[in-house]
XYZ file of C-alpha atoms in Angstrom:
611
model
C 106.310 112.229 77.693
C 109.258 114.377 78.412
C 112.792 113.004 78.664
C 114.436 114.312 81.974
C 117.224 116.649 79.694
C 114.104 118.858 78.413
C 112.707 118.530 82.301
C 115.469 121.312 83.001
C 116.782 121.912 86.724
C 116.158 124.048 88.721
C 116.259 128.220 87.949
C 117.897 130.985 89.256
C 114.078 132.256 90.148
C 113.533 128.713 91.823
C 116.437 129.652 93.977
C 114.944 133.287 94.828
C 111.921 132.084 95.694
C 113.211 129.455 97.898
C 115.302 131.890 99.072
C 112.661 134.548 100.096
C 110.526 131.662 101.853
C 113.729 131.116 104.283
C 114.519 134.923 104.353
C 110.867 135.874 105.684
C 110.391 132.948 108.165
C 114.028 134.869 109.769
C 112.679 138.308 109.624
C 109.267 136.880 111.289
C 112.100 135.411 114.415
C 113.655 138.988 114.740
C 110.365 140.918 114.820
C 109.387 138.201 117.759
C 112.606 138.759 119.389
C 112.278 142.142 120.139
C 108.419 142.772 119.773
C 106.738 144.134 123.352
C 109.868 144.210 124.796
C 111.056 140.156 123.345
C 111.379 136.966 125.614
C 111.477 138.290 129.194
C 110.514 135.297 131.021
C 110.791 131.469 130.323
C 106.850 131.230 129.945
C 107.281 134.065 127.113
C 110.240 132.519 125.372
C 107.744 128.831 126.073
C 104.556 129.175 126.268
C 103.811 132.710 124.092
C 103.252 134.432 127.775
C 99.617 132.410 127.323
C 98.576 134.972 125.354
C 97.662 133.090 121.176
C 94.164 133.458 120.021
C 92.727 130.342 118.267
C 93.491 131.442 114.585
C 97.285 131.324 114.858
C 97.287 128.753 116.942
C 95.041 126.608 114.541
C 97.204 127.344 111.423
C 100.262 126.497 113.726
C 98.844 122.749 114.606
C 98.086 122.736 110.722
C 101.336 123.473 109.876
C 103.372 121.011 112.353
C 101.342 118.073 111.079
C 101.748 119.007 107.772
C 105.368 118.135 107.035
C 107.411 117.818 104.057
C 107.106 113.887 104.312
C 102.549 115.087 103.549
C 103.414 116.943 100.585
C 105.552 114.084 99.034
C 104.299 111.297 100.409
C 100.822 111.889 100.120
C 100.396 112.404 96.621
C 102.794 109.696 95.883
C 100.713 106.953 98.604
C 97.459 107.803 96.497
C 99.517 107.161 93.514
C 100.387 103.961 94.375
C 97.503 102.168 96.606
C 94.420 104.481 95.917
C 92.346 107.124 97.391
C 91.266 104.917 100.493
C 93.398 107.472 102.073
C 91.033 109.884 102.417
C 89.174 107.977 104.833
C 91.330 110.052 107.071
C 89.073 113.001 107.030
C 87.389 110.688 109.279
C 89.710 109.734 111.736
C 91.092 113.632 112.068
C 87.531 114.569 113.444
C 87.619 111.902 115.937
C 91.167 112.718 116.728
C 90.153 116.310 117.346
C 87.628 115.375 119.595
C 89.426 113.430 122.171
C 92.087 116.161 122.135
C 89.575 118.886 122.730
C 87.212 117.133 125.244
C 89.294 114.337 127.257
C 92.964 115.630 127.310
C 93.030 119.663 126.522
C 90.624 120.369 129.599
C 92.559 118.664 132.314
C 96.039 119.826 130.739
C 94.625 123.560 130.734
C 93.017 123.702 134.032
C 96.575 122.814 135.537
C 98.256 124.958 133.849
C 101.223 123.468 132.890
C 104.278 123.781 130.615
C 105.286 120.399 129.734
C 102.897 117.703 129.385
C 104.889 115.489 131.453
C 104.675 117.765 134.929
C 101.069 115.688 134.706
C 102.887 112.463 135.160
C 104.648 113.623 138.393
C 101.445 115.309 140.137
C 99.336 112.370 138.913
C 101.616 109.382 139.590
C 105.499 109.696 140.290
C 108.557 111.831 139.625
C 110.040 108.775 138.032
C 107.083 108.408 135.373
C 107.688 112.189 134.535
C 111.405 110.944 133.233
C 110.045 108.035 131.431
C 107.662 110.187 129.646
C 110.682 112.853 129.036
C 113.205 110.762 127.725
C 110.731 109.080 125.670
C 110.000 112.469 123.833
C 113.178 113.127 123.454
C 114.443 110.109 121.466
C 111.453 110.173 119.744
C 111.571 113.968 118.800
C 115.120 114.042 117.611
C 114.643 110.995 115.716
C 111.743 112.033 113.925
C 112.692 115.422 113.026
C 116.527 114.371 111.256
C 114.280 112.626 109.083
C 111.788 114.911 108.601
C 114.718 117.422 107.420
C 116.347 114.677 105.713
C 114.057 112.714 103.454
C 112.668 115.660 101.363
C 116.065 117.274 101.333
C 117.001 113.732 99.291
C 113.933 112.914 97.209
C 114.171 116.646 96.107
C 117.996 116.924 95.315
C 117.669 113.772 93.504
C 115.121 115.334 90.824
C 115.863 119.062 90.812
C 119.273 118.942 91.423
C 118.731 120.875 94.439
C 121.704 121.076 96.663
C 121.319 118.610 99.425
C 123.509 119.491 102.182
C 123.173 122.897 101.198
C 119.179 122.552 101.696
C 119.421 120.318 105.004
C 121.817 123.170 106.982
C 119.207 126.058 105.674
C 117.078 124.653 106.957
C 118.245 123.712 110.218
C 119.976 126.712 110.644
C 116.852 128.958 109.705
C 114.793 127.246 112.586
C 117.413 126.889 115.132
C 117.762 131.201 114.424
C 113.826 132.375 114.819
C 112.979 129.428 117.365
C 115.892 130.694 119.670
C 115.501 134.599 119.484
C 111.435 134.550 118.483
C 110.149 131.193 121.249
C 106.829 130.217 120.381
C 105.301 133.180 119.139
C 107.861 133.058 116.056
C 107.311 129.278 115.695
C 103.398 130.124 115.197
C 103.613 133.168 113.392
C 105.955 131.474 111.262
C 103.930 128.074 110.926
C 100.843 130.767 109.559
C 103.081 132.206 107.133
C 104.573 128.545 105.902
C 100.718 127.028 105.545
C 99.866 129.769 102.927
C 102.983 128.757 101.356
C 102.096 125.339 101.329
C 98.492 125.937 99.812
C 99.874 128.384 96.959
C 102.382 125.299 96.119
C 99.678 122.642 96.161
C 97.475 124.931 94.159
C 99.952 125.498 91.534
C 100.718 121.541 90.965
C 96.596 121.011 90.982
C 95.946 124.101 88.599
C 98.473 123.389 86.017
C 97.561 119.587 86.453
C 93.709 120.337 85.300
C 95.002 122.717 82.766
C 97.012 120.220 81.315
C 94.677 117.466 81.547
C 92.073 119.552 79.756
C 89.581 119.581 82.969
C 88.733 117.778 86.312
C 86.424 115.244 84.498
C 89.802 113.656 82.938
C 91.475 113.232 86.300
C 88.417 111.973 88.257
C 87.696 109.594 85.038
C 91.309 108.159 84.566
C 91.335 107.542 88.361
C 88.093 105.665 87.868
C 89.350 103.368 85.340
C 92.648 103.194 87.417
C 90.933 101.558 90.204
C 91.954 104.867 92.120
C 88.593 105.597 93.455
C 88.612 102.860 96.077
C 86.843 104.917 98.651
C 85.594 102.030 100.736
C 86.957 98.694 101.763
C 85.387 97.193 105.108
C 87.388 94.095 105.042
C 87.866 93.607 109.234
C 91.300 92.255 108.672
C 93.774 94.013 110.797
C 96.589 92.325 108.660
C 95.419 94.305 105.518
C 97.376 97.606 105.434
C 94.368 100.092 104.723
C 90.798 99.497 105.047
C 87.826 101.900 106.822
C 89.041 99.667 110.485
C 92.255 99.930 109.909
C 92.266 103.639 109.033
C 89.306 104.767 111.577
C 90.928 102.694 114.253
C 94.345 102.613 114.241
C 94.583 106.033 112.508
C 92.705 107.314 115.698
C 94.753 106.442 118.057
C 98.513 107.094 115.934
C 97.242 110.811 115.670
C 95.675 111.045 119.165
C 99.047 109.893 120.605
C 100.075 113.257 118.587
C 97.491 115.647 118.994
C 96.375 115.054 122.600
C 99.476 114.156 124.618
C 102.518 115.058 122.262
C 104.701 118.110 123.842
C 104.573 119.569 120.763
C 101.216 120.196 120.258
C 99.767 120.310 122.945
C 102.290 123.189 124.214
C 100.364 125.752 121.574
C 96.924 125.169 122.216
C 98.014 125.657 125.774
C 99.799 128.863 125.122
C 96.434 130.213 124.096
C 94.516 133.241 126.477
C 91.887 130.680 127.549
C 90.032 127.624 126.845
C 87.382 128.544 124.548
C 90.156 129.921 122.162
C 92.446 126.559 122.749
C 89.081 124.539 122.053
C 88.285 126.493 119.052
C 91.841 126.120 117.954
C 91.620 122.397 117.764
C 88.612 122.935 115.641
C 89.244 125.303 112.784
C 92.283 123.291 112.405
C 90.125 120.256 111.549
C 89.361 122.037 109.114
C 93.159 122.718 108.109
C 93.701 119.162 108.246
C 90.387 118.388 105.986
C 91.733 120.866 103.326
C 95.532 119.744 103.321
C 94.129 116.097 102.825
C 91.992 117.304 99.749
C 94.791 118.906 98.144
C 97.112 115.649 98.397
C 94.324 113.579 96.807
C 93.826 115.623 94.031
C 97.692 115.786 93.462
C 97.915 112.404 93.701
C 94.816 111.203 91.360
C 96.420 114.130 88.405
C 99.869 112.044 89.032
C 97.970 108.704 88.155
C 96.122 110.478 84.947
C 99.238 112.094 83.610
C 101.960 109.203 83.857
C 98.790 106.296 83.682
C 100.236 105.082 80.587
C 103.843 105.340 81.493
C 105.172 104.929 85.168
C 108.033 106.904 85.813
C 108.853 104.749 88.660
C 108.965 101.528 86.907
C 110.814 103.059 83.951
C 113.454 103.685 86.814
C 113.102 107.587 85.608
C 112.883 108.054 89.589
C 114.102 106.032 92.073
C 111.917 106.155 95.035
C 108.272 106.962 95.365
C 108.641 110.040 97.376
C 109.997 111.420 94.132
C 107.335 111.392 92.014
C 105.525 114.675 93.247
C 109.137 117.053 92.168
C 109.319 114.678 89.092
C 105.772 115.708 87.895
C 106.288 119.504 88.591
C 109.604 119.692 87.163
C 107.297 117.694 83.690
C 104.628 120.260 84.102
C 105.733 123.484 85.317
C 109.274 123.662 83.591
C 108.047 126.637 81.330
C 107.052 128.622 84.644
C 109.826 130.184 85.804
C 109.539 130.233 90.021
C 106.771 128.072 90.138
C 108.821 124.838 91.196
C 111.067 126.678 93.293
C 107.599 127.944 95.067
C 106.543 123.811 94.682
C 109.960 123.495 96.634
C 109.278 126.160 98.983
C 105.720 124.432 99.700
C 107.910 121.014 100.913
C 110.436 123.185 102.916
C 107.827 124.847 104.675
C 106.325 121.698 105.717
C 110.208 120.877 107.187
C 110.670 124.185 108.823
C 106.671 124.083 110.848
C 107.494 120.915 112.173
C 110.910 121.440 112.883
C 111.128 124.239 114.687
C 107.905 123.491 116.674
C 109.861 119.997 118.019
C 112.589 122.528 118.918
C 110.407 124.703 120.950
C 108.722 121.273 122.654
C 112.049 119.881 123.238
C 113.367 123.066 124.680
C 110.045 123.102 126.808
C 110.450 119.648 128.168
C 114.063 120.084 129.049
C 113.665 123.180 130.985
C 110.266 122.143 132.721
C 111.583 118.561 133.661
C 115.037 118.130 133.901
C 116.375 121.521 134.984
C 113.740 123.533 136.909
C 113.829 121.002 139.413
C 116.801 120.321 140.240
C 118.355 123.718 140.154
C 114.824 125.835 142.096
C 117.020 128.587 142.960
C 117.230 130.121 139.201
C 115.600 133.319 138.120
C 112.911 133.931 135.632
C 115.585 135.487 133.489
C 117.926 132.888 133.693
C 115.555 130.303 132.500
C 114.605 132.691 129.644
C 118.516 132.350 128.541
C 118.846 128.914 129.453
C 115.692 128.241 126.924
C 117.163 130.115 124.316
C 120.566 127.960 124.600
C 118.407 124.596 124.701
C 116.871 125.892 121.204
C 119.956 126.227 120.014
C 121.605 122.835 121.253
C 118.495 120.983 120.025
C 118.891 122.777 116.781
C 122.395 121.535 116.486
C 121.201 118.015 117.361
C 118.653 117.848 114.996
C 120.803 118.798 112.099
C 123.413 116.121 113.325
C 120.678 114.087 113.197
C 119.273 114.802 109.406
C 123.317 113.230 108.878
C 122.770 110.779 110.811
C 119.453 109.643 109.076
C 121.620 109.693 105.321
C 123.708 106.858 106.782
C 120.307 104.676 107.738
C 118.692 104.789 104.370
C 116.221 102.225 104.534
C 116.083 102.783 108.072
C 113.962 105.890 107.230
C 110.251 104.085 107.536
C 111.794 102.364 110.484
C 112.342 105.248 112.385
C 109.373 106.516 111.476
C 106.780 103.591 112.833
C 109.013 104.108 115.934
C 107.005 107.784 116.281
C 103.920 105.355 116.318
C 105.423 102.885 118.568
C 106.637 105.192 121.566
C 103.508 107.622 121.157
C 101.110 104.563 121.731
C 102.368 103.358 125.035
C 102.568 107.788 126.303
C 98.704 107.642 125.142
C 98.039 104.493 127.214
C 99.517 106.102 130.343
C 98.000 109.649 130.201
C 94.833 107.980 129.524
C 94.978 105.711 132.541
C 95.800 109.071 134.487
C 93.297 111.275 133.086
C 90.448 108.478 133.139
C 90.816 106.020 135.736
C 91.010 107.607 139.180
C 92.589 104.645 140.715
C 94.979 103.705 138.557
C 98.740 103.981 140.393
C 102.500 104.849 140.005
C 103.168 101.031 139.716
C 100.483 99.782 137.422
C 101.312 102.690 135.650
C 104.370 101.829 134.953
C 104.431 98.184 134.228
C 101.531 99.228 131.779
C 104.341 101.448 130.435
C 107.063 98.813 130.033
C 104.667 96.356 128.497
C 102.900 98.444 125.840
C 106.245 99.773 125.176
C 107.877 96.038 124.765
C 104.616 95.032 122.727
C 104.728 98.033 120.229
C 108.654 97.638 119.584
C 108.705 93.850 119.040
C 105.536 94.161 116.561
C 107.437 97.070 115.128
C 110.788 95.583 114.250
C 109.479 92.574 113.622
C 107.517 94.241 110.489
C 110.599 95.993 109.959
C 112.788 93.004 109.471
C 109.710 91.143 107.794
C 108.035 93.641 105.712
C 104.146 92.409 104.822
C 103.712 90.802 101.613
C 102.157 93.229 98.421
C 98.513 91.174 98.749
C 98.617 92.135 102.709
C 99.512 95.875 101.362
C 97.690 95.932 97.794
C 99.628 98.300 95.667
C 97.693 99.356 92.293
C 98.467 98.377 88.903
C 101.265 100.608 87.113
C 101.997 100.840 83.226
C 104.964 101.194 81.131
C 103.080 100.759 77.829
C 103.008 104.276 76.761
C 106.739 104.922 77.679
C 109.024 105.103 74.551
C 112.382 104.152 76.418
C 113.721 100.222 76.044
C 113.681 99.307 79.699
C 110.998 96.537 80.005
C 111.031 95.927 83.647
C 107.293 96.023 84.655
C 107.933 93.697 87.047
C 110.200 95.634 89.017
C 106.779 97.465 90.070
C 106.666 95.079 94.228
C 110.219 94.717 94.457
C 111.004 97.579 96.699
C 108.133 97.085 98.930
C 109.913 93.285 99.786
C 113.471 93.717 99.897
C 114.221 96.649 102.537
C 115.923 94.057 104.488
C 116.617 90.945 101.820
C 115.118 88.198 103.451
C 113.542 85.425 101.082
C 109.884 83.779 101.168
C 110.846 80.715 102.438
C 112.509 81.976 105.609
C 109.844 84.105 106.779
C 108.816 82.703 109.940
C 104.843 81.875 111.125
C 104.945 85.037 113.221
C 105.925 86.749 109.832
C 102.382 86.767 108.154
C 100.157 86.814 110.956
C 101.842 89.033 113.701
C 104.569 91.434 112.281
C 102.152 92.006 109.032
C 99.482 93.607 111.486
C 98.830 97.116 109.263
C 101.501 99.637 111.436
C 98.482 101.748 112.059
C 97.714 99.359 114.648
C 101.084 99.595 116.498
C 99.914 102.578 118.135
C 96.974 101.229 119.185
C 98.032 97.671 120.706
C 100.769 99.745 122.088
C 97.914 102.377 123.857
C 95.226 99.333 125.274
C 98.100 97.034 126.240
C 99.545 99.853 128.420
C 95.834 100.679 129.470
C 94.652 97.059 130.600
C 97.958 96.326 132.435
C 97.981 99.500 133.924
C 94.296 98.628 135.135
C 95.112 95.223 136.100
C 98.343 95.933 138.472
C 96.828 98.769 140.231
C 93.664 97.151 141.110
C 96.378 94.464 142.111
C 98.219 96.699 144.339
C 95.760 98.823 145.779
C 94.677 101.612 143.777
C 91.511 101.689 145.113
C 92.693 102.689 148.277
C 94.254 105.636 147.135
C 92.513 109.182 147.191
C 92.779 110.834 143.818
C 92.301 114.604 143.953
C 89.766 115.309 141.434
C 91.786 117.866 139.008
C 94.090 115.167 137.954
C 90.838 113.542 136.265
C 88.299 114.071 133.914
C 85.243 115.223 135.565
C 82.284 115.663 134.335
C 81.638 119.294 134.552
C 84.751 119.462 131.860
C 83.771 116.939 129.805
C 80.326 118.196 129.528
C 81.037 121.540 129.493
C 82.968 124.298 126.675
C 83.736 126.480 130.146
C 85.136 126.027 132.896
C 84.952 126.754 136.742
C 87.085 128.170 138.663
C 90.805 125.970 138.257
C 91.416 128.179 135.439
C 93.794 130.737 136.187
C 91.698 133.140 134.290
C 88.092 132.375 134.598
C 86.377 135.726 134.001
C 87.430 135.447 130.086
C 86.067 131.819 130.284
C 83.029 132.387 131.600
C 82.112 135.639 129.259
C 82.126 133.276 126.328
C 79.592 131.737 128.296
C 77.811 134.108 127.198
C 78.547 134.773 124.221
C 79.738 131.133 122.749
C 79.926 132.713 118.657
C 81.582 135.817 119.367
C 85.151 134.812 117.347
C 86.651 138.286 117.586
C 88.543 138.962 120.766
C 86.785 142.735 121.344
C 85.099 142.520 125.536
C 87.292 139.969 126.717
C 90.002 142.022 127.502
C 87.787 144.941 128.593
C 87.765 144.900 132.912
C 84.817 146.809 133.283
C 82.834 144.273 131.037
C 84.221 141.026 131.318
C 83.357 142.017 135.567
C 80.062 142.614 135.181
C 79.604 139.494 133.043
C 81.015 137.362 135.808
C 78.824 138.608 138.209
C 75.455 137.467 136.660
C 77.488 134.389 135.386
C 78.378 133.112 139.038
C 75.068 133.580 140.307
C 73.799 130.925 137.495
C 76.689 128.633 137.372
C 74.608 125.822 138.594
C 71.741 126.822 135.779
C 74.717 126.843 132.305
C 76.497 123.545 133.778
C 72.768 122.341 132.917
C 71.572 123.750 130.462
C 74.880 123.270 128.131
């Protein structure tokens, strides 16, 4: 076991790596800028002039989910309560399947910029600046910490420069999100995933080398208790199990992927729905892969330090360190190699970053300026985006400052992504699904699955579950040669974020507030739902005439093509045709895509059948 003086810092070659990471993610911004004549319009600088083929677009959504907070805490949650993680894998297909069949068709059809336009044709104009505002505090929130926490956990083992890391950052994104739009943010989220693979690869390679083969890791994990695939205890007070994780994990990442700004605004931005579908779908696979690569750092973290804990041996002092800690141990003799491992977390920080920018920029233009002030031209908006980039930028570095001044209000802050996406889902799914749900039910669904979510929130906050509701693994110090005996130290951070002793915890304490916070999302989303239901049926909604493109019909649920609400059906309908052809060659040809169309409209009735 290496003492932390032979670890070493970080390298001059660390720094030019991390360096050239920041330097090409720029270049990518200018090339955007002033590629095919830059961002004319607003729907350019936004929305990519609807032009993204899946790939991109795929790699993109990777990307933004993939944040720094993955490639730390990941690793590090496998570490310390097992591979029941991985149960995930699960819950992303499901996730990707209500995206892609109940919310992307009705979003895409209407062509719209900001998800929240839906909430004004569908119920009110007053709904659309709920929904806004929501975003917005949620956004900023979430990204200062996302820029934040790795900045921290990373400075604190490499000796990276903090501050110095948290304004590169910032500053990077604000600079290729504001001159590139969204075509930088994706090109640039494609470049930052293969930097994110090459930095997992490097920790897993070395790992196995070290550990003289796979077998080692798999069988140290074994006798760890790390293998603990499956647990199908129904509790919803336990923090993990299959429920908890199918479930609740569901409908946390479905308030993400199928209503959030951010990504829904790229699989929107791409040329038509078959590509936004497919886009959805090879980034399952994205996902699938990522989540591999965490596990296997994680289970090589438990078989190198099984015998001696660097946590407990207070070599690190927070979990989230443990993945810089163990490349720092293992890669120290390869010079670049953690500053790549660095690189890997940054690039997680800059894809989500910069696309909650781009969203935030979106929503602001679409929903609080365009209409009010009708009268301003395309290229107005087009500056007026650029100069919300920037502010929001700005905002979000103010807020990485902000979030050093909470410190253990970082897991607070982030539940509260899982407590204000819950209630959006609940309302867009009462749009999108029931045809008479109305303004009013729709928004006293809002109000309580938003009060519901936040008081189960804080409340878990203030009382944090006990370690049997949250099970972590056994750790060992036995093997570490340094005189600091406190193995017990191993539960007391999860307990004393806010110091409150056993016997004050109130009844509400263990039953309510220790519900696992996967579930916060998910009372938040059916408590919005049911009231929603309830008042409207109360006040009328049946009454009320719903025009059918607000709705999920069954022609789009059934069906991978639509008819003719797309604003460019003849490239829909040739994939009709041709449903495996991935390249992009006939689509864009007149002459063919024509002729396809005409055989294809003559047998519309016969596909919506047969498919």
């Amino acid at each position: 076991m290496s003492s932390s003086s032979r670890m070493g810092r970080f390298t001059v070659w660390d720094y030019v790596v991390f360096a050239a990471m920041l330097l090409i993610s720029a270049i990518i911004g200018v090339y955007y800028a002033f590629v095919g004549g830059g961002q004319k319009t607003s729907k350019d600088f936004l929305m990519a002039g609807r032009s993204m083929t899946a790939l991109p677009v795929a790699l993109s959504l990777t990307a933004s989910f993939m944040s720094a907070v993955t490639v730390l805490g990941t690793p590090a949650e496998i570490y310390r309560y097992g591979a029941i993680f991985c149960i995930f894998a699960i819950t992303y297909g499901l996730v990707v399947l209500c995206s892609a069949e109940i919310f992307l068709p009705v979003f895409y059809k209407l062509g719209i910029t900001s998800t929240y336009e839906y909430l004004e044709l569908r119920f009110n104009k007053y709904l659309r600046l709920c929904g806004t505002i929501l975003f917005i505090i949620q956004t900023t929130l979430y990204t200062g910490i996302v820029i934040y926490a790795p900045a921290l956990a990373l400075n604190q083992v490499t000796g990276f420069d903090l501050w110095g890391a948290v304004v590169a950052t910032g500053v990077v994104c604000t600079f290729y999100c504001t001159l590139g739009g969204l075509k930088a943010v994706v090109w640039t989220d494609v470049f930052q995933v293969g930097i994110m693979v090459a930095g997992f690869s490097s920790v897993i390679i070395r790992a196995v080398v070290v550990q003289e083969g796979i077998g080692r890791i798999v069988n140290d994990s074994y006798h760890g208790g790390r293998l603990n695939f499956w647990d199908f205890n129904p509790n919803p007070l336990q923090r993990h199990t299959f429920w908890t994780i199918v479930i609740g994990g569901t409908f946390t990442w479905t308030s993400i992927y199928g209503v959030n700004q951010s990504q829904v605004q790229r699989y929107i931005a791409c040329k038509n729905r078959f590509h936004a579908k497919l886009s959805l779908y090879i980034n399952l696979v994205g996902l699938w892969a990522i989540l591999v690569c965490a596990t296997l750092c994680g289970l090589a973290l438990y078989s190198i330090y099984k015998d001696c804990d660097p946590w407990t041996a207070n070599q690190v002092s927070a979990l989230d360190q443990l993945m810089p800690y163990l490349v720092l141990d293992i890669l120290h003799d390869f010079p670049g190699v953690p500053g790549l491992f660095v690189a890997s977390a940054y690039s997680g920080t800059l894809s989500t970053v910069s696309s909650s920018i781009n969203a935030l920029a979106a929503v602001t233009v679409e929903d609080l300026i365009k209409p009010y002030f009708k009268s301003l031209s395309e290229k107005k908006l087009s500056w007026i985006s650029m100069g919300m980039s920037l502010f929001y930028g700005g905002v979000c570095i103010a807020m990485a400052a902000l979030a050093s001044l909470l410190g253990a209000l970082l897991q607070a802050a982030l539940s509260i992504f899982g407590m204000v996406g819950g209630p959006l889902l609940g309302l867009f799914a009462l749009g999108i699904l029931c045809s008479f749900a109305n303004g009013i039910g729709a928004f006293v669904g809002l109000v309580s699955g938003f009060t519901i979510s936040l008081w189960v929130g804080i409340g878990s906050q203030i009382y944090p579950p006990l370690p049997e509701r949250t099970k972590p693994l056994y750790l060992s110090t036995a093997g570490c040669n340094i005189s600091s005996g406190n193995i017990t130290s191993t539960e007391i951070p999860l307990t004393t974020v806010f110091s409150t002793p056993g016997a004050e915890r109130p009844a509400l304490a263990d039953n309510w507030y220790s519900l696992s916070y996967l579930y916060f999302s998910t009372i938040g989303t059916l408590v919005t739902v049911v009231v929603g239901i309830i008042i409207s049926l109360l006040t009328g909604g049946l009454k009320q005439n719903t025009d059918r493109k607000f709705l999920l019909t069954k022609e789009d649920f059934l069906s991978n093509f639509s008819w003719s609400e797309t604003e460019q059906p003849e490239k829909v309908e040739v994939l009709n045709w041709k449903p495996f052809t991935m390249a992009d060659e006939g689509t864009d040809n007149p002459a063919f895509s024509h002729i396809e169309m005409d055989v294809a409209s003559d047998k519309n009735k016969v596909n919506g059948l047969h498919i």
